[in-house]
GROMACS .gro file of N, CA and C in nm:
model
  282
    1UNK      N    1   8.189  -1.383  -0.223
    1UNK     CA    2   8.331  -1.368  -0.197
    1UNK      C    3   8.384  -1.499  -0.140
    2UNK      N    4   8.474  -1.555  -0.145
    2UNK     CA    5   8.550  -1.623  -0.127
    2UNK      C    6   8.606  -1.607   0.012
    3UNK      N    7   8.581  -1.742   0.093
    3UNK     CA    8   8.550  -1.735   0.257
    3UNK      C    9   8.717  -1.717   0.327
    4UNK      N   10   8.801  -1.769   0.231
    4UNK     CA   11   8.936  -1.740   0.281
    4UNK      C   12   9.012  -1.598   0.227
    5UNK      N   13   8.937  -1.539   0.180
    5UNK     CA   14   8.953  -1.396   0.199
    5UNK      C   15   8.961  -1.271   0.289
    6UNK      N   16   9.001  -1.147   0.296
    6UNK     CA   17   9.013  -1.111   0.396
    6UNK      C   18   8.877  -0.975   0.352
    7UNK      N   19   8.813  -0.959   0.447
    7UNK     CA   20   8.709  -0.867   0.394
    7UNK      C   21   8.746  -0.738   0.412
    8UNK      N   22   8.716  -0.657   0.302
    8UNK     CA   23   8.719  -0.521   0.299
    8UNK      C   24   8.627  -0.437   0.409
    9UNK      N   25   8.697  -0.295   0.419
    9UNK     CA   26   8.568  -0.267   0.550
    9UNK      C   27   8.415  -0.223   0.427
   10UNK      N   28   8.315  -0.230   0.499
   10UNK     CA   29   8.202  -0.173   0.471
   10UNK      C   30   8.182  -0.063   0.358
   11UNK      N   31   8.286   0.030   0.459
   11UNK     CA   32   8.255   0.202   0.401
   11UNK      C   33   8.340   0.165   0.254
   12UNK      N   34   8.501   0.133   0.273
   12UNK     CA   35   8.543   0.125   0.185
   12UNK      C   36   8.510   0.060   0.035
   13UNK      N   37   8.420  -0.049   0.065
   13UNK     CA   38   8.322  -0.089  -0.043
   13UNK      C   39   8.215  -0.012  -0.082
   14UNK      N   40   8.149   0.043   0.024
   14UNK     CA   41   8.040   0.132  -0.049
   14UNK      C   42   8.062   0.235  -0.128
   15UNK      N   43   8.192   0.303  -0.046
   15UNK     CA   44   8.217   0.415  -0.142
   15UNK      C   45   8.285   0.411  -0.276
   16UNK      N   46   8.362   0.258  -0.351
   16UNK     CA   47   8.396   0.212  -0.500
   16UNK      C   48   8.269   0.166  -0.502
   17UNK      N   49   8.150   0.114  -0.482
   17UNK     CA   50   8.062   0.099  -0.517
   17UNK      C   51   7.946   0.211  -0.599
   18UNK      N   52   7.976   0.318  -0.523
   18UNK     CA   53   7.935   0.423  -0.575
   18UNK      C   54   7.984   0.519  -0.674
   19UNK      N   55   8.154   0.507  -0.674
   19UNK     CA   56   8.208   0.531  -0.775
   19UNK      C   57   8.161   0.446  -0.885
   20UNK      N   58   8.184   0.342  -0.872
   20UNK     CA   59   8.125   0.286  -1.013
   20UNK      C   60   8.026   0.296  -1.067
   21UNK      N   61   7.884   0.326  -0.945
   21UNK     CA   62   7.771   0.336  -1.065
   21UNK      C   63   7.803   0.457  -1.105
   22UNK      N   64   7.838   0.572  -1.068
   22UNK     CA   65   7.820   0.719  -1.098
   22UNK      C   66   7.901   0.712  -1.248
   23UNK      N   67   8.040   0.581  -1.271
   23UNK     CA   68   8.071   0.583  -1.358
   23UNK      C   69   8.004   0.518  -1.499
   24UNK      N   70   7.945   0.436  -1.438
   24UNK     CA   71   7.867   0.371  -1.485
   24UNK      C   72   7.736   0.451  -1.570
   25UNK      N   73   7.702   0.523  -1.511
   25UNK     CA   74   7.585   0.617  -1.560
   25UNK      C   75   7.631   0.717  -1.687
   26UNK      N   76   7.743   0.784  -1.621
   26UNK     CA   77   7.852   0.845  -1.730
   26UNK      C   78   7.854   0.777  -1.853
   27UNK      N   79   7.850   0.631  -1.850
   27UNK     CA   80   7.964   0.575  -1.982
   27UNK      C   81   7.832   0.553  -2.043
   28UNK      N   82   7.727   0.522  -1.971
   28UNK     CA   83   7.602   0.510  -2.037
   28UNK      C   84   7.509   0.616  -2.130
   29UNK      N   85   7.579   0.769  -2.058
   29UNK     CA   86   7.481   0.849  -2.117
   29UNK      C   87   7.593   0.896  -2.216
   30UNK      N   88   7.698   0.896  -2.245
   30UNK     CA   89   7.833   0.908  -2.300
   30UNK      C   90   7.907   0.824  -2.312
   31UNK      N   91   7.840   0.706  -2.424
   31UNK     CA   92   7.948   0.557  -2.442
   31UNK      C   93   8.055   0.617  -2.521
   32UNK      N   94   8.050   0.717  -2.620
   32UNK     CA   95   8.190   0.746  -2.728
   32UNK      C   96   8.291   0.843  -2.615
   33UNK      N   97   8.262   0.848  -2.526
   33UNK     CA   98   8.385   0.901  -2.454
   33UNK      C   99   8.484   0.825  -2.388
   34UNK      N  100   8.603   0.874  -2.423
   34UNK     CA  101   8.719   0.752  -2.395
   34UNK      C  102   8.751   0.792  -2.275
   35UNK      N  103   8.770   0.939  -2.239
   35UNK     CA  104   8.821   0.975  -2.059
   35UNK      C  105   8.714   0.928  -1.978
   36UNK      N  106   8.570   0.899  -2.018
   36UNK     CA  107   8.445   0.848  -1.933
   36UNK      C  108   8.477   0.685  -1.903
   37UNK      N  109   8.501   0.638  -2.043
   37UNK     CA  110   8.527   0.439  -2.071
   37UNK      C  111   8.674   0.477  -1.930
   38UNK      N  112   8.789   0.493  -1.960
   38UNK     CA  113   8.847   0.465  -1.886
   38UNK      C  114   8.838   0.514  -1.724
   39UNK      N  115   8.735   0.604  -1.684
   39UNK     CA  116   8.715   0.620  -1.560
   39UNK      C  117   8.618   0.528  -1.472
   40UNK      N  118   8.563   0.461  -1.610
   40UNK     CA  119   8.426   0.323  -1.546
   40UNK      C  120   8.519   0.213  -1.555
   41UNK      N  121   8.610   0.197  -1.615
   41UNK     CA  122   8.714   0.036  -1.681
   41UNK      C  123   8.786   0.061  -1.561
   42UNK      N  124   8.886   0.156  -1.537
   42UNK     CA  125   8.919   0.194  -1.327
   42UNK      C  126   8.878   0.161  -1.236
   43UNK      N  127   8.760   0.201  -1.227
   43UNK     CA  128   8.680   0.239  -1.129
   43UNK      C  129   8.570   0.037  -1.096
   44UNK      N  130   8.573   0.028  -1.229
   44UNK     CA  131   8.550  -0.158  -1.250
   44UNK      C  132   8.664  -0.242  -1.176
   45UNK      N  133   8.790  -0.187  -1.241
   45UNK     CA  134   8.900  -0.277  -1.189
   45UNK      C  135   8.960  -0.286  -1.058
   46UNK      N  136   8.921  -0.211  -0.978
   46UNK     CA  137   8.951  -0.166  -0.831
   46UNK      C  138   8.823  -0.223  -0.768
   47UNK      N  139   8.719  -0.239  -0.785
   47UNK     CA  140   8.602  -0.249  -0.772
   47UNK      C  141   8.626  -0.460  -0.752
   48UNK      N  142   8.658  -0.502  -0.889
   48UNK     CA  143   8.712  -0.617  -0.930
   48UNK      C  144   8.878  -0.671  -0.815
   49UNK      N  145   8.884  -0.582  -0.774
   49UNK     CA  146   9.019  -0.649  -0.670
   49UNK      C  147   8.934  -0.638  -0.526
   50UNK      N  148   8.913  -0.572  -0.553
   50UNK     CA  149   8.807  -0.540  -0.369
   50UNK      C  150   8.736  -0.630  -0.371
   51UNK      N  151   8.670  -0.730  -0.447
   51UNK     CA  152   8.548  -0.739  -0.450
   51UNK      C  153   8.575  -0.914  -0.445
   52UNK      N  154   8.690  -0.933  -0.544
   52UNK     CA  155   8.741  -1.088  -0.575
   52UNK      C  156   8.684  -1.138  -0.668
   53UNK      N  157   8.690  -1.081  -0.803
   53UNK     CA  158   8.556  -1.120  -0.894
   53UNK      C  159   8.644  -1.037  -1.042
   54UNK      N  160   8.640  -1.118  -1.117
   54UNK     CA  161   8.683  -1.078  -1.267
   54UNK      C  162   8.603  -0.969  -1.372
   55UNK      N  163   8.471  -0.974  -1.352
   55UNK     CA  164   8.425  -0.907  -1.423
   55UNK      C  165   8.360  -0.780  -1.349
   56UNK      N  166   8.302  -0.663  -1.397
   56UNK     CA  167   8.269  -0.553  -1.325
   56UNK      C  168   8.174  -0.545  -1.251
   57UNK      N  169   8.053  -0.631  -1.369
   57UNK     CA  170   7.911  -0.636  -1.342
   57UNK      C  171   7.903  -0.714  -1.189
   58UNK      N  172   7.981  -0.863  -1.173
   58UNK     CA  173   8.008  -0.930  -1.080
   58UNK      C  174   8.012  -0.872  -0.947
   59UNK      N  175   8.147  -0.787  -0.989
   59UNK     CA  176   8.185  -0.701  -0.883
   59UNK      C  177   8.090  -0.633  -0.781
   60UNK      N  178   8.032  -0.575  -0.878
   60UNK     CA  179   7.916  -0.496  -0.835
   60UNK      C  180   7.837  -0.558  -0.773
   61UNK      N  181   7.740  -0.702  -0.826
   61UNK     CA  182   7.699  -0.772  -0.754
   61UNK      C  183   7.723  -0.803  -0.616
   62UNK      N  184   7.857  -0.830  -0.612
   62UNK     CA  185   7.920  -0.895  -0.525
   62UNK      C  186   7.907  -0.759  -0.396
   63UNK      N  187   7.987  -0.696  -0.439
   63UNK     CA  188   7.948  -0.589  -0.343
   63UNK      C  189   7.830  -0.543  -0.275
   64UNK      N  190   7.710  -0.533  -0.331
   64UNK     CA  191   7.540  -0.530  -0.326
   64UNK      C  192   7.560  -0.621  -0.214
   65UNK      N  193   7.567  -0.736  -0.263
   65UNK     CA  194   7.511  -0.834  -0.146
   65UNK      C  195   7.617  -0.798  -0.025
   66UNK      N  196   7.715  -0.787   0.005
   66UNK     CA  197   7.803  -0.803   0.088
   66UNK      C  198   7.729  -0.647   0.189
   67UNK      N  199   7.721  -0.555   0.119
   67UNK     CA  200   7.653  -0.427   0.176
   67UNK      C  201   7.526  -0.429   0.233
   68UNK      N  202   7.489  -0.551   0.212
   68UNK     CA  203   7.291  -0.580   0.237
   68UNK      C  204   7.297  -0.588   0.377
   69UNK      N  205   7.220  -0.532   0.448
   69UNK     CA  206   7.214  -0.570   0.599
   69UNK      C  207   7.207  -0.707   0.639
   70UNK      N  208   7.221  -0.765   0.663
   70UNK     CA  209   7.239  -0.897   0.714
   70UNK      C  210   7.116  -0.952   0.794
   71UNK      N  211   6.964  -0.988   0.772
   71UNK     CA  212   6.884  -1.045   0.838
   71UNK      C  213   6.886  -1.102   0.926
   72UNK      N  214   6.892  -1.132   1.056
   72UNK     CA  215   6.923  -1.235   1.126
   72UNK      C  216   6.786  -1.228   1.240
   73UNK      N  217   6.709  -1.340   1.170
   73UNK     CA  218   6.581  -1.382   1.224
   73UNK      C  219   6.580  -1.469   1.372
   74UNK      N  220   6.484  -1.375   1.450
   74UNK     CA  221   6.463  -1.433   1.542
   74UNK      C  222   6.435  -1.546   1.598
   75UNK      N  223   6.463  -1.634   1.723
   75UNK     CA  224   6.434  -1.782   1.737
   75UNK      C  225   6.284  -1.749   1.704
   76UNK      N  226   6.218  -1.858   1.644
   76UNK     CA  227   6.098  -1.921   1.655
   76UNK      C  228   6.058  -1.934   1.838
   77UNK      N  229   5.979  -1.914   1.831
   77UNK     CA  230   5.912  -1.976   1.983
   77UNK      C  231   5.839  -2.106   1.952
   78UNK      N  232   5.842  -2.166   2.023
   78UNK     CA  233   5.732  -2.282   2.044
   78UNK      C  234   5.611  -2.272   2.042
   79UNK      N  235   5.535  -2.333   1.972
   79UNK     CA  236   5.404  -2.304   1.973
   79UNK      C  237   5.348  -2.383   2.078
   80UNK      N  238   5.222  -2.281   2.177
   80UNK     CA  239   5.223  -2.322   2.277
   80UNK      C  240   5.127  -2.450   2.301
   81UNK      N  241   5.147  -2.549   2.379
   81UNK     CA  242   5.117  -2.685   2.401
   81UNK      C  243   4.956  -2.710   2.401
   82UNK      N  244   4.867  -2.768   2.310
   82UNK     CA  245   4.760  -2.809   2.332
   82UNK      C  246   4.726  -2.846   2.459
   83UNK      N  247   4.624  -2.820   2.566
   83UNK     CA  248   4.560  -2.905   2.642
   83UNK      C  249   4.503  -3.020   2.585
   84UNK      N  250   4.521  -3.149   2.637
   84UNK     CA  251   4.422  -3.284   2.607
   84UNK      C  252   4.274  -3.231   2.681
   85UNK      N  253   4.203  -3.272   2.548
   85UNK     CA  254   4.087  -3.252   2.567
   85UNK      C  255   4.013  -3.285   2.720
   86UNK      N  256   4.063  -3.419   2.779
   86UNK     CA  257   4.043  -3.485   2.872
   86UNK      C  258   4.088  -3.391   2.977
   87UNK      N  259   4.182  -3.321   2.965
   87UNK     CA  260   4.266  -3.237   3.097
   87UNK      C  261   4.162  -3.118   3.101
   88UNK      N  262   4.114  -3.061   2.980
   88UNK     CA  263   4.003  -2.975   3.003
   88UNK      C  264   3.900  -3.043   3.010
   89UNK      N  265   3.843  -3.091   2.969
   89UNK     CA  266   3.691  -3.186   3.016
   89UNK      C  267   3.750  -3.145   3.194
   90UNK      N  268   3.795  -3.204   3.230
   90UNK     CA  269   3.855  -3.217   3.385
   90UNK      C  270   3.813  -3.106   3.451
   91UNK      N  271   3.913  -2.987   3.399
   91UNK     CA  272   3.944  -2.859   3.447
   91UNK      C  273   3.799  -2.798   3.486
   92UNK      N  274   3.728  -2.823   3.364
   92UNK     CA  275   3.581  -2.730   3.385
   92UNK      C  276   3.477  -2.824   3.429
   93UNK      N  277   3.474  -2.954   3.509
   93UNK     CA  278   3.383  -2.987   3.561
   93UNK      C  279   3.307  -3.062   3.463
   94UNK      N  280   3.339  -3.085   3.315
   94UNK     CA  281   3.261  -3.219   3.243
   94UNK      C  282   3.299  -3.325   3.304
   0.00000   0.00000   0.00000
């Protein structure tokens, strides 16, 4: 999506998201139906304004990722500091 955009909420994406596959599945198991084509070509084009994206498939994409939980990995720690050999030689009396 396009960063000067204003983002849709969450729910409201998930739930045209889900309209669409359900339409999607429809047009698939029933491509010669025209009330099915135009409830997935809808359900695409709303999908396609929410989403900021021309094509359906996109859309969809676009949405997926935007719905993905968001990873946000923990700092690294430092790995902890070698003793110089010499500081242990020391320590234990070599």
């Amino acid at each position: 999506m396009n960063s000067d955009m204003l983002l849709p909420t969450k729910t409201e994406v998930a739930s045209r998201l889900a309209q669409y596959r359900a339409w999607e599945r429809l047009r698939l198991a029933a491509p010669a139906d025209r009330q099915v084509r135009a409830h997935f070509e809808d359900t695409a084009y709303t999908l396609c304004v929410l989403m900021g994206k021309r094509c359906g498939r996109e859309a969809a994409d676009a949405a997926e990722r935007y719905l993905r939980p968001s990873v946000e990995h923990p700092p690294m720690a430092a790995p902890p500091l070698a003793a110089p050999a010499v500081a242990v030689a020391a320590l234990s009396g070599r």
